[in-house]
Coordinates of N, CA, C and O in Angstrom, one line a residue:
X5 N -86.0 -131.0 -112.2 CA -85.1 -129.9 -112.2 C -85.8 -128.6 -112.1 O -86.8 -128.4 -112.7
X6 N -85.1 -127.5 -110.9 CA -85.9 -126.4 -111.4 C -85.9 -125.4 -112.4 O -84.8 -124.8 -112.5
X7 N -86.9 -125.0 -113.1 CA -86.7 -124.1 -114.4 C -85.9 -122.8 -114.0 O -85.9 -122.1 -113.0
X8 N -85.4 -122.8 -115.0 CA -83.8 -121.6 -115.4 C -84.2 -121.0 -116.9 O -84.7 -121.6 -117.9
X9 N -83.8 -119.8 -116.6 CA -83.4 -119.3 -118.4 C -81.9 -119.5 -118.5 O -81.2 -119.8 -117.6
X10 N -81.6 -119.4 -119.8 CA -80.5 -119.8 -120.6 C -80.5 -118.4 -121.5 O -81.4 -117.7 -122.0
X11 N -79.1 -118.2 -121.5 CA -78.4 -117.0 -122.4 C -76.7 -117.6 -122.8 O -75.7 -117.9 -122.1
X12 N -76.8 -117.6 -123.9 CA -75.7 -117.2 -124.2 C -74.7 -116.1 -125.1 O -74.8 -115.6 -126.2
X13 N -73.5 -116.1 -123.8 CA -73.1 -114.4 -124.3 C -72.3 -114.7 -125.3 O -71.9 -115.8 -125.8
X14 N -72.1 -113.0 -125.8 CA -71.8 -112.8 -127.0 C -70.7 -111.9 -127.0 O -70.3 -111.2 -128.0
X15 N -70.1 -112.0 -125.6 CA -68.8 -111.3 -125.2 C -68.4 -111.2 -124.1 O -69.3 -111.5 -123.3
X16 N -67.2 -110.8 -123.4 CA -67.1 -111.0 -122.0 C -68.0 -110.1 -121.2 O -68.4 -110.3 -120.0
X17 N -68.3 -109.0 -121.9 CA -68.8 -108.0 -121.1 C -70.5 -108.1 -120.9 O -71.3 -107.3 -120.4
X18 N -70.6 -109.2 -121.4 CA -72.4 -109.3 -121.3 C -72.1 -110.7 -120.1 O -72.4 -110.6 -119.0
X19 N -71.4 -111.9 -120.5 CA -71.1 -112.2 -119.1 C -70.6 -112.0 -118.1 O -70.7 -112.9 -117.2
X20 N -70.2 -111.2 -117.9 CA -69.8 -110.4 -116.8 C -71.2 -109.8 -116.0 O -71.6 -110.1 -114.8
X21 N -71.7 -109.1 -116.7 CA -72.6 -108.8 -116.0 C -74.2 -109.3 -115.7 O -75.0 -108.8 -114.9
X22 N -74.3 -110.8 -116.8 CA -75.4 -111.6 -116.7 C -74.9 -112.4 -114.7 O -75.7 -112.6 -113.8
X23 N -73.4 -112.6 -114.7 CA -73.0 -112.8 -113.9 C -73.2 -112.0 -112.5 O -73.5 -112.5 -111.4
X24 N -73.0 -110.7 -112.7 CA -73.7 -109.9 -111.6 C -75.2 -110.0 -111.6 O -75.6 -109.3 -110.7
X25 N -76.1 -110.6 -112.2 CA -77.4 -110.0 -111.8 C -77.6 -111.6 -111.2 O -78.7 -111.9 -110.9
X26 N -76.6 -112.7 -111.2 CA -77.1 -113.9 -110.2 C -76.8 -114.8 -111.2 O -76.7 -116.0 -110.9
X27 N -76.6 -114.6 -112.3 CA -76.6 -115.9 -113.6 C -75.2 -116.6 -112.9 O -74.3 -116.0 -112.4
X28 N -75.4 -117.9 -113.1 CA -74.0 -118.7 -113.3 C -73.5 -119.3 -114.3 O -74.3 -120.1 -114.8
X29 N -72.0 -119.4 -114.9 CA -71.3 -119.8 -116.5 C -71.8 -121.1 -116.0 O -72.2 -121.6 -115.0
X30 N -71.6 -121.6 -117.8 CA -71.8 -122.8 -118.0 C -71.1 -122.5 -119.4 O -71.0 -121.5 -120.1
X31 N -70.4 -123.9 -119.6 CA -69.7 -124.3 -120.9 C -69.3 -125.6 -121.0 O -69.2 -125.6 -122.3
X32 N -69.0 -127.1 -120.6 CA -69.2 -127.7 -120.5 C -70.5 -128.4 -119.8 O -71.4 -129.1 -120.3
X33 N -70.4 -127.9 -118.5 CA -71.2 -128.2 -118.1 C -71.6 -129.3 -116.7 O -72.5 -129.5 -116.0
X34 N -70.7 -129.6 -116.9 CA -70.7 -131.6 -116.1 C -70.6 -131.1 -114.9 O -71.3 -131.7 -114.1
X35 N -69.7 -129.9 -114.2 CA -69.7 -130.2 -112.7 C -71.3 -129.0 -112.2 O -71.4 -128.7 -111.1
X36 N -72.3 -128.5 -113.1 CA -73.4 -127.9 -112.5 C -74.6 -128.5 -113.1 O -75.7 -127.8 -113.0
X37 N -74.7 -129.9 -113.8 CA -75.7 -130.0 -114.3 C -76.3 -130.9 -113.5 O -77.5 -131.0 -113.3
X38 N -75.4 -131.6 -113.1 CA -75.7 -132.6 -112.0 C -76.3 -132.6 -110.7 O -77.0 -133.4 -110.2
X39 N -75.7 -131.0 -110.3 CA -76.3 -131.0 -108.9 C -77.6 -129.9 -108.7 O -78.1 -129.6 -107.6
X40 N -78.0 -129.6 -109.9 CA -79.0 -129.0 -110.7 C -80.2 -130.2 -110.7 O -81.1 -130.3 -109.9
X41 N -80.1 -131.4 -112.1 CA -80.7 -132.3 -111.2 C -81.1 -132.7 -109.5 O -82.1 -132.9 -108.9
X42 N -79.8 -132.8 -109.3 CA -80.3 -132.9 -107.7 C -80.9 -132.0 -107.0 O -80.9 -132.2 -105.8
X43 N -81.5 -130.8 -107.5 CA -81.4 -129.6 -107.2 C -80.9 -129.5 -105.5 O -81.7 -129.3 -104.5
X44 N -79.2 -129.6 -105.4 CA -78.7 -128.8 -104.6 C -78.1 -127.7 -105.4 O -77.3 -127.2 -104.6
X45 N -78.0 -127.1 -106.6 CA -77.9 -126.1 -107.4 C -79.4 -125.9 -108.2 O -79.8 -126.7 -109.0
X46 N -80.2 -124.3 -107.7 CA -80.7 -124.5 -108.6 C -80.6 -122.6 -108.9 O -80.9 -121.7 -108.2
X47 N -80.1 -122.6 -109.8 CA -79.8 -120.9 -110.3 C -80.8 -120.7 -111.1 O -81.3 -121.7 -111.5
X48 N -81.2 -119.5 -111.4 CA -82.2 -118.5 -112.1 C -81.8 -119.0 -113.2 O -82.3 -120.0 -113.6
X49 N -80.7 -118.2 -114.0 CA -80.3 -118.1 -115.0 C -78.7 -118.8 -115.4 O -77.7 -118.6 -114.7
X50 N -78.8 -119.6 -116.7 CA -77.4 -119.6 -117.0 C -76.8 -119.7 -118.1 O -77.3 -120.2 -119.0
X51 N -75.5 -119.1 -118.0 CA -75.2 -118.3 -118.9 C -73.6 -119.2 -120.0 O -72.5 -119.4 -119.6
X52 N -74.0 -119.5 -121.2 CA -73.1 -120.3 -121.6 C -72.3 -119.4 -122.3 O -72.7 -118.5 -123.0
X53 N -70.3 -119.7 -121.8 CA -69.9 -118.8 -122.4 C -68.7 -119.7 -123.0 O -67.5 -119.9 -122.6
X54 N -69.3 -120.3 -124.1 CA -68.2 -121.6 -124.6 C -67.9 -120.7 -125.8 O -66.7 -120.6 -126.0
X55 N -68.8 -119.8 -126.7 CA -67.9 -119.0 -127.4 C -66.8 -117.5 -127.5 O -66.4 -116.8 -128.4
X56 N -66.5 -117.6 -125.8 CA -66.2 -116.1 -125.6 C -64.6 -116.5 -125.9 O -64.3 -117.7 -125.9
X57 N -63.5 -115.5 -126.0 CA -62.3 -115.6 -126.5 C -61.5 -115.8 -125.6 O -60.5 -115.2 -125.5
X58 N -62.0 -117.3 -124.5 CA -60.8 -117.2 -123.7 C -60.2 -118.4 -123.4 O -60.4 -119.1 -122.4
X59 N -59.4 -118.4 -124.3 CA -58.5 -120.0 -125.1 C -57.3 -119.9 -125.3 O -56.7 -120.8 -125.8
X60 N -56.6 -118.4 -124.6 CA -55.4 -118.5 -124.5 C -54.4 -118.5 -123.2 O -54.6 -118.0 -122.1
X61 N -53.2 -119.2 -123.7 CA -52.3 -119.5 -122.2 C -51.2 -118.1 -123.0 O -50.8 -117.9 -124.2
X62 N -51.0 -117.5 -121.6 CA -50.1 -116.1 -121.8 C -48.8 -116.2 -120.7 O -48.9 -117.2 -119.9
X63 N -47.9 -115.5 -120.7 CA -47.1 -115.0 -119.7 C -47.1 -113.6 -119.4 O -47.4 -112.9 -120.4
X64 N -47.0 -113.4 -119.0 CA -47.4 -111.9 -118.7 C -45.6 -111.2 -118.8 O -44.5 -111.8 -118.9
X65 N -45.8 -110.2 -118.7 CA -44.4 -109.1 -118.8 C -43.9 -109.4 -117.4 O -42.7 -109.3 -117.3
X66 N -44.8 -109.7 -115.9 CA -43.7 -110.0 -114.5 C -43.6 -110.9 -115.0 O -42.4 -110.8 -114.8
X67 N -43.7 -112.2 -115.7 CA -43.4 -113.3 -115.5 C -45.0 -114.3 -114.7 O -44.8 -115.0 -113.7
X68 N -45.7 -114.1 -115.0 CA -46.8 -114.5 -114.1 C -47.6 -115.7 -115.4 O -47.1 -116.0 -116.5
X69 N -48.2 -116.0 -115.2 CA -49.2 -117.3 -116.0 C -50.7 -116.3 -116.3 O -51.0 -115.6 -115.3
X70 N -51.5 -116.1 -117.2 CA -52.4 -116.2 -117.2 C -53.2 -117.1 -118.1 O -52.6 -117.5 -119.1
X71 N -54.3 -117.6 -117.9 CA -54.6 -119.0 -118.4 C -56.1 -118.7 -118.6 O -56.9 -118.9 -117.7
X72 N -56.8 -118.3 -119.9 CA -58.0 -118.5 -119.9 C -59.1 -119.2 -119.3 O -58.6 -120.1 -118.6
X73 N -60.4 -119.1 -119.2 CA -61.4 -120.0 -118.3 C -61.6 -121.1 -119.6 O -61.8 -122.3 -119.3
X74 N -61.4 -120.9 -120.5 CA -62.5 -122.3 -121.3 C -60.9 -123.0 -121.9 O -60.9 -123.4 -123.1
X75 N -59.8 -123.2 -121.3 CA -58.3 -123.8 -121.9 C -58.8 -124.9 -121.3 O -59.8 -124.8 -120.6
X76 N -58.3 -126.1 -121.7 CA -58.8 -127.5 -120.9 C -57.6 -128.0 -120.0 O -56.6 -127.9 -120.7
X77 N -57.4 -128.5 -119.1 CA -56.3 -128.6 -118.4 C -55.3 -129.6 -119.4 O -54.1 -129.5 -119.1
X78 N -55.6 -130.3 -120.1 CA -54.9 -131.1 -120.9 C -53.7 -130.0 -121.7 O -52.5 -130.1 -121.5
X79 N -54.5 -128.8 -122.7 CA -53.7 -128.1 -123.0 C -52.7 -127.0 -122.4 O -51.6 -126.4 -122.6
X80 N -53.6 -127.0 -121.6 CA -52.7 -126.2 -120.3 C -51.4 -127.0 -119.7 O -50.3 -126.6 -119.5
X81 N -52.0 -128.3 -119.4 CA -50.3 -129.2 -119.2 C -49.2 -129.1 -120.4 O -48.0 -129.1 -120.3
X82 N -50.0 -128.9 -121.3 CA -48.8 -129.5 -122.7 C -48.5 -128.1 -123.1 O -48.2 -128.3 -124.3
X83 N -48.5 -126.7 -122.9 CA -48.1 -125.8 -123.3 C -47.3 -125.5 -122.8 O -47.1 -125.3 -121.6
X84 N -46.2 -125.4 -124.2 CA -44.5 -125.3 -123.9 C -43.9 -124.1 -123.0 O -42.7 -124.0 -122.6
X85 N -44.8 -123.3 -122.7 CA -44.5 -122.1 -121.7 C -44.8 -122.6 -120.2 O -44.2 -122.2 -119.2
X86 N -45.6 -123.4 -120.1 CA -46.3 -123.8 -118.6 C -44.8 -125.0 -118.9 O -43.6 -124.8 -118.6
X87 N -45.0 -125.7 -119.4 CA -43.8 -126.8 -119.1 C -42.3 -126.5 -118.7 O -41.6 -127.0 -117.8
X88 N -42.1 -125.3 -119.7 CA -41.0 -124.4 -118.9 C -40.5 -124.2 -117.8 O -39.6 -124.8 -117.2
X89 N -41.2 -123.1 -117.6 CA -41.4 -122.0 -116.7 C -42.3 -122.3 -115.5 O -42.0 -121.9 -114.4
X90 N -43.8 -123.0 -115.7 CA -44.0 -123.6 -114.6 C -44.0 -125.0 -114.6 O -45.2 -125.3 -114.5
X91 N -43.3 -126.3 -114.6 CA -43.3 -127.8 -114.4 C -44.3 -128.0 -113.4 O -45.3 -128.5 -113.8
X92 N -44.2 -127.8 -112.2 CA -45.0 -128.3 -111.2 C -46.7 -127.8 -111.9 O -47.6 -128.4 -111.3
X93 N -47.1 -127.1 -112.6 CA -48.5 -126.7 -113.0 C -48.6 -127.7 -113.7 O -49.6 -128.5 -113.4
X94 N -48.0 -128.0 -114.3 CA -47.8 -128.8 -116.3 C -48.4 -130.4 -115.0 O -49.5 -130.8 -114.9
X95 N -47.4 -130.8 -114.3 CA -47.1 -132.1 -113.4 C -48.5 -132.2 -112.7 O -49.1 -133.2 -113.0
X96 N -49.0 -131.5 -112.1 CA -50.3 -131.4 -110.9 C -51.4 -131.6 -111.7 O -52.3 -132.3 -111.3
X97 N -51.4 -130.9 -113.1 CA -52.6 -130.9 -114.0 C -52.7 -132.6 -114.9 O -53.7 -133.3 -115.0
X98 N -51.4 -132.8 -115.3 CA -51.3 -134.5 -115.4 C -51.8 -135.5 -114.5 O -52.5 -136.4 -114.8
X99 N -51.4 -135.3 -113.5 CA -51.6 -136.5 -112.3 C -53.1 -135.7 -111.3 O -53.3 -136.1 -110.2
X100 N -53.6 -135.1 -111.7 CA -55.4 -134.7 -111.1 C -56.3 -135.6 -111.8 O -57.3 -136.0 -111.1
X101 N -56.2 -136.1 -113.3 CA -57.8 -136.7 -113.5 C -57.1 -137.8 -114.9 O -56.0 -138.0 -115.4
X102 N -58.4 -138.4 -115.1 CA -57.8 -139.4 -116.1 C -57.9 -138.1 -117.4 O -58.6 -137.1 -117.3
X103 N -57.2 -138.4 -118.5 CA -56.7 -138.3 -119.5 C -58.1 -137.7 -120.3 O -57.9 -136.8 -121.1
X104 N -59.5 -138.2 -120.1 CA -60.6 -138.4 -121.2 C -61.2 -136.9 -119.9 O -61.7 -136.0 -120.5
X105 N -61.2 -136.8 -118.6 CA -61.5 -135.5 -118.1 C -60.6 -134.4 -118.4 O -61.1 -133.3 -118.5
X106 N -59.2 -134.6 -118.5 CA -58.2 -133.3 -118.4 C -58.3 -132.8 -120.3 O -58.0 -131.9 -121.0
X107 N -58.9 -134.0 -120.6 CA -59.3 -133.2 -122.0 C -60.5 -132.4 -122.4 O -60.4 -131.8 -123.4
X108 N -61.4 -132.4 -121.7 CA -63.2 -131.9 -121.5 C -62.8 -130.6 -120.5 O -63.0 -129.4 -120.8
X109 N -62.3 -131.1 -119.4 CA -62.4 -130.3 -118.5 C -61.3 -129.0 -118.6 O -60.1 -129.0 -118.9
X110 N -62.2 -127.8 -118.2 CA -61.5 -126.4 -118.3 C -61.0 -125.9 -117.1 O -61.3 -126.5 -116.1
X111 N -59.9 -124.6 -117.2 CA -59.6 -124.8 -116.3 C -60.5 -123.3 -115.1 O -60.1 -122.9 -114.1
X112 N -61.5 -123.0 -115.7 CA -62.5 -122.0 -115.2 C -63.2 -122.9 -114.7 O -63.5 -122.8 -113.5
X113 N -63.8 -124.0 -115.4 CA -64.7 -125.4 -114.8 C -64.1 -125.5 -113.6 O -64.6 -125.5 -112.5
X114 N -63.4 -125.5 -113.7 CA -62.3 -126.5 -112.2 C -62.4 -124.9 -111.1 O -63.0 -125.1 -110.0
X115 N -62.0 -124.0 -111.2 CA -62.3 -123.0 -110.6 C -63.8 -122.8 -109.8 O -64.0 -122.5 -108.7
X116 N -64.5 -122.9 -110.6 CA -65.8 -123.1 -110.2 C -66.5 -124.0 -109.7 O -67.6 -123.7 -109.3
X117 N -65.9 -125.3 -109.5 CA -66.6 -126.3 -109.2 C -66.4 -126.1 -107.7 O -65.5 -125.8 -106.9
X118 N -68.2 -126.5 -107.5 CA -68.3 -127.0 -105.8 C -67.9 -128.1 -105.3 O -68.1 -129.2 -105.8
X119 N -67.1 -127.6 -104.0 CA -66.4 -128.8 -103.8 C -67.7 -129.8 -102.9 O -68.6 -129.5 -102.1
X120 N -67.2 -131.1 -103.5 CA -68.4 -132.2 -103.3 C -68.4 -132.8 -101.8 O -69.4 -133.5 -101.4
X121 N -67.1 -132.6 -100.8 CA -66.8 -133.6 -100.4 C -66.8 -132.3 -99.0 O -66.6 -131.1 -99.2
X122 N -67.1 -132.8 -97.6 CA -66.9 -132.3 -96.5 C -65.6 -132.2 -95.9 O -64.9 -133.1 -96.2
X123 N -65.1 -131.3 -95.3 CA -64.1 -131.4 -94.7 C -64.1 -130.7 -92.7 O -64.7 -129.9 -91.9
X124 N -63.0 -131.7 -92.9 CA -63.1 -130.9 -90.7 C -61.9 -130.9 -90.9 O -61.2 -131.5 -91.7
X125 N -61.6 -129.8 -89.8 CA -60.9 -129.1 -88.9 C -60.5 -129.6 -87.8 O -61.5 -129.4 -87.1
X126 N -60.1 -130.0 -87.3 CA -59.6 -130.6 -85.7 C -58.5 -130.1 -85.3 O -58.0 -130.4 -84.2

């Protein structure tokens, strides 16, 4: 693996900008550790932000979803406002992975993850 520093922040605003100088999050971990070993990912720095405050599912005043990075899609399905108001989120996030990933997995993880797989155009 190639050598990286490790930081972890101590608010959004230090990851934020550990993030500008090239660092990439980490908080579980599973979809950059891997290709890290393989080094088809190998970043400088990275930056764990499993204690930063962002664990909450909101609705906003238009009516919009906002959904923390470190929420796990599990709770994100089962929160009585997404089940509501959006079903089809709650339904997509159920039927994406087995039960033991939609519990680990976040939903900034899933945002960030490289996609593994090729795709064409024709």
């Amino acid at each position: 693996m190639h050598p990286f520093s490790f930081t972890k922040a101590t608010s959004t605003r230090e990851a934020l900008n550990a993030g500008r100088r090239g660092g990439r999050y980490i908080a579980g971990g599973t979809t950059l550790v891997d290709p890290m070993r393989a080094t088809v990912e190998r970043p400088e720095t990275l930056v764990d932000i499993s204690d930063l405050p962002l664990r909450e599912v909101t609705v906003t005043e238009r009516g919009g979803l906002r959904i923390g990075a470190l929420v796990s899609m599990s709770q994100t399905a089962a929160h009585p406002k997404v089940r509501s108001l959006f079903p089809v989120i709650s339904e997509a996030l159920e039927l994406s992975a087995s039960a033991q990933l939609r519990n680990m997995a976040t939903i900034g993880g899933n945002i960030m993850q490289r996609t593994r797989c090729s795709t064409s155009v024709t």
